[in-house]
Amino acid sequence: MEKQFERLERNEVISINSKDFENLEISTTFKVLELLEVIQKYISFQMPEASFFDQGIDCEILKLGARGWKKGKVRICVEFCPEEPEYPLEDLAELLE
């Protein structure tokens, strides 16, 4: 069964192990927006936050198997995947089908 990630909203709160983020200046409990701001500062982009985290920034990608570069936008988001399913009985029913 594939784990399902869900995009977190900017005001949702995350708590992490401080060892995982030793190089970033952030507390162990923070809003998603605060994490995005710290990441932006860490990677030193000199552009409005909205560009990189909302609308995206212009780019080109070269995907494996593609016939060339494709123009578009890229953006950063924070996603969460629970260790245990929220509705274990539904997951059990799926396995039995």
XYZ file of N, CA and C in Angstrom:
291
model
N 0.850 -1.180 0.000
C 0.000 0.000 0.000
C 0.900 1.249 0.000
N 0.635 2.166 -0.907
C 1.423 3.388 -1.020
C 0.989 4.398 0.026
N 1.966 5.020 0.697
C 1.646 6.043 1.696
C 1.137 7.297 0.993
N 0.185 7.953 1.625
C -0.423 9.137 1.044
C 0.077 10.396 1.742
N 0.689 11.281 0.990
C 1.128 12.561 1.516
C 0.035 13.589 1.278
N -0.115 14.513 2.205
C -1.063 15.604 2.042
C -0.331 16.921 2.266
N -0.663 17.895 1.453
C -0.035 19.201 1.558
C -0.529 19.901 2.817
N 0.387 20.467 3.579
C 0.035 21.182 4.797
C -0.244 22.648 4.494
N -1.192 23.214 5.220
C -1.519 24.635 5.081
C -0.495 25.459 5.867
N -0.358 26.720 5.505
C 0.664 27.592 6.082
C 0.556 27.790 7.593
N -0.646 27.714 8.168
C -0.803 27.958 9.600
C -0.827 26.685 10.436
N -0.653 25.523 9.814
C -0.601 24.284 10.582
C 0.737 24.208 11.315
N 0.737 23.487 12.429
C 1.903 23.459 13.312
C 2.608 22.115 13.215
N 3.946 22.170 13.183
C 4.798 20.984 13.098
C 5.704 20.959 14.326
N 5.967 19.774 14.850
C 6.945 19.591 15.920
C 7.948 18.554 15.438
N 9.243 18.874 15.505
C 10.282 17.987 14.984
C 11.334 17.686 16.037
N 12.171 16.710 15.753
C 13.337 16.423 16.570
C 14.386 17.475 16.226
N 14.907 18.174 17.207
C 15.839 19.274 16.941
C 17.106 18.801 16.225
N 17.491 17.542 16.357
C 18.683 17.028 15.684
C 18.508 17.017 14.170
N 17.267 16.916 13.699
C 17.007 16.856 12.265
C 17.250 18.186 11.556
N 17.184 19.285 12.296
C 17.313 20.617 11.697
C 18.383 21.434 12.400
N 19.509 20.824 12.724
C 20.566 21.514 13.458
C 21.077 22.751 12.737
N 21.112 22.738 11.406
C 21.678 23.854 10.644
C 20.705 25.003 10.405
N 19.423 24.798 10.681
C 18.440 25.851 10.463
C 18.098 26.513 11.798
N 17.940 27.811 11.749
C 17.586 28.564 12.952
C 16.073 28.543 13.133
N 15.575 27.480 13.802
C 14.145 27.340 14.013
C 13.931 26.514 15.276
N 12.846 26.803 15.994
C 12.545 26.046 17.202
C 12.034 24.656 16.824
N 11.747 23.823 17.806
C 11.286 22.471 17.503
C 9.801 22.411 17.186
N 9.052 23.470 17.490
C 7.633 23.546 17.155
C 7.396 24.857 16.420
N 6.784 24.775 15.228
C 6.651 25.965 14.386
C 5.528 25.769 13.382
N 5.074 26.879 12.808
C 4.082 26.836 11.732
C 4.788 26.512 10.420
N 4.045 25.942 9.484
C 4.583 25.628 8.165
C 5.174 26.883 7.535
N 4.485 28.008 7.669
C 4.966 29.271 7.104
C 6.350 29.620 7.642
N 6.575 29.402 8.927
C 7.889 29.702 9.520
C 8.973 28.805 8.927
N 8.650 27.539 8.699
C 9.619 26.629 8.082
C 9.960 27.097 6.672
N 8.957 27.474 5.904
C 9.203 27.956 4.546
C 10.070 29.214 4.549
N 9.833 30.110 5.506
C 10.636 31.336 5.606
C 12.087 31.014 5.928
N 12.303 30.062 6.835
C 13.665 29.671 7.206
C 14.369 29.006 6.030
N 13.642 28.161 5.304
C 14.233 27.518 4.128
C 14.625 28.568 3.099
N 13.748 29.534 2.887
C 14.048 30.591 1.921
C 15.304 31.357 2.340
N 15.397 31.676 3.613
C 16.578 32.399 4.122
C 17.825 31.532 3.971
N 17.699 30.251 4.258
C 18.838 29.340 4.203
C 19.372 29.193 2.784
N 18.494 29.132 1.808
C 18.957 28.961 0.430
C 19.263 30.300 -0.234
N 19.039 31.383 0.499
C 19.441 32.736 0.082
C 18.833 33.205 -1.226
N 17.576 32.882 -1.473
C 16.911 33.435 -2.646
C 16.509 34.868 -2.344
N 16.817 35.769 -3.256
C 16.477 37.175 -3.104
C 15.250 37.488 -3.959
N 14.123 36.845 -3.615
C 12.892 37.060 -4.361
C 11.740 37.013 -3.383
N 10.602 37.552 -3.741
C 9.455 37.507 -2.837
C 9.079 36.071 -2.502
N 8.701 35.840 -1.262
C 8.319 34.499 -0.812
C 7.217 33.919 -1.686
N 6.262 34.757 -2.055
C 5.120 34.278 -2.833
C 5.575 33.625 -4.132
N 6.626 34.130 -4.727
C 7.095 33.577 -5.991
C 7.544 32.131 -5.845
N 8.357 31.850 -4.853
C 8.955 30.529 -4.728
C 8.028 29.515 -4.055
N 7.124 29.987 -3.201
C 6.302 29.074 -2.433
C 4.831 29.070 -2.832
N 4.375 29.987 -3.660
C 2.974 30.016 -4.082
C 2.845 29.829 -5.587
N 3.118 30.878 -6.337
C 2.950 30.801 -7.791
C 4.049 29.990 -8.451
N 5.191 29.889 -7.824
C 6.327 29.185 -8.400
C 7.215 30.131 -9.179
N 8.387 29.643 -9.545
C 9.321 30.445 -10.333
C 9.503 29.760 -11.686
N 9.756 30.568 -12.708
C 9.941 30.045 -14.054
C 11.153 29.118 -14.097
N 11.013 28.043 -14.850
C 12.117 27.101 -14.971
C 11.931 26.267 -16.228
N 12.880 25.400 -16.481
C 12.789 24.375 -17.509
C 13.193 23.064 -16.856
N 12.528 21.970 -17.243
C 12.910 20.664 -16.716
C 13.226 19.721 -17.871
N 14.088 18.786 -17.591
C 14.403 17.736 -18.535
C 14.092 16.421 -17.830
N 12.931 15.840 -18.138
C 12.493 14.611 -17.491
C 13.100 13.407 -18.195
N 13.337 12.366 -17.430
C 13.845 11.131 -18.014
C 12.881 10.621 -19.078
N 13.399 10.284 -20.202
C 12.583 9.769 -21.284
C 11.920 10.839 -22.133
N 12.056 12.108 -21.762
C 11.436 13.196 -22.525
C 12.294 13.516 -23.750
N 11.674 14.199 -24.708
C 12.387 14.544 -25.943
C 13.015 15.927 -25.905
N 13.039 16.537 -24.774
C 13.648 17.860 -24.686
C 13.190 18.584 -23.433
N 13.641 19.806 -23.325
C 13.313 20.633 -22.173
C 11.851 21.062 -22.235
N 11.226 21.179 -21.068
C 9.845 21.642 -20.987
C 9.798 22.846 -20.053
N 9.206 23.949 -20.520
C 9.107 25.162 -19.715
C 7.921 25.074 -18.763
N 8.068 25.698 -17.608
C 6.992 25.711 -16.622
C 7.411 26.444 -15.365
N 6.873 26.024 -14.250
C 7.173 26.638 -12.963
C 7.481 25.551 -11.947
N 8.268 25.900 -10.940
C 8.595 25.002 -9.846
C 8.334 25.749 -8.539
N 7.845 25.024 -7.527
C 7.608 25.647 -6.228
C 7.893 24.638 -5.117
N 8.043 25.165 -3.922
C 8.316 24.347 -2.743
C 7.072 24.306 -1.879
N 6.748 23.112 -1.354
C 5.645 22.978 -0.417
C 6.059 21.982 0.671
N 5.276 21.914 1.737
C 5.531 20.980 2.828
C 4.381 19.988 2.853
N 4.712 18.705 2.856
C 3.703 17.654 2.876
C 3.915 16.750 4.081
N 2.849 16.071 4.493
C 2.876 15.195 5.657
C 2.298 13.836 5.286
N 2.921 12.786 5.786
C 2.422 11.424 5.598
C 2.368 10.761 6.968
N 1.180 10.421 7.463
C 1.076 9.793 8.779
C 1.695 8.397 8.780
N 2.301 8.020 9.916
C 2.867 6.676 10.040
C 1.771 5.625 10.019
N 0.641 5.946 10.642
C -0.484 5.027 10.682
C -1.652 5.654 9.943
N -2.420 4.861 9.238
C -3.571 5.425 8.519
C -4.590 6.004 9.495
N -5.276 7.032 9.056
C -6.268 7.690 9.895
C -7.489 6.795 10.110
N -7.806 5.985 9.111
C -8.965 5.094 9.191
C -8.503 3.652 8.951
N -7.932 3.011 9.963
C -7.354 1.681 9.746
C -8.357 0.643 9.253
N -9.630 0.742 9.615
C -10.612 -0.247 9.159
C -10.849 -0.146 7.659
N -10.816 1.075 7.116
C -10.973 1.242 5.686
C -9.784 0.643 4.936
N -8.572 0.836 5.493
C -7.390 0.263 4.867
C -7.443 -1.254 4.908
N -7.952 -1.828 5.997
C -8.091 -3.272 6.116
C -9.072 -3.793 5.072
N -10.169 -3.077 4.892
C -11.167 -3.469 3.893
C -10.549 -3.462 2.493
N -9.688 -2.475 2.202
C -9.026 -2.411 0.895
C -8.135 -3.630 0.689
N -7.445 -4.041 1.733
C -6.555 -5.195 1.621
C -7.331 -6.483 1.367
N -8.530 -6.567 1.916
C -9.344 -7.771 1.795
C -10.054 -7.867 0.441
N -10.162 -6.751 -0.273
C -10.859 -6.736 -1.563
C -10.086 -7.464 -2.627
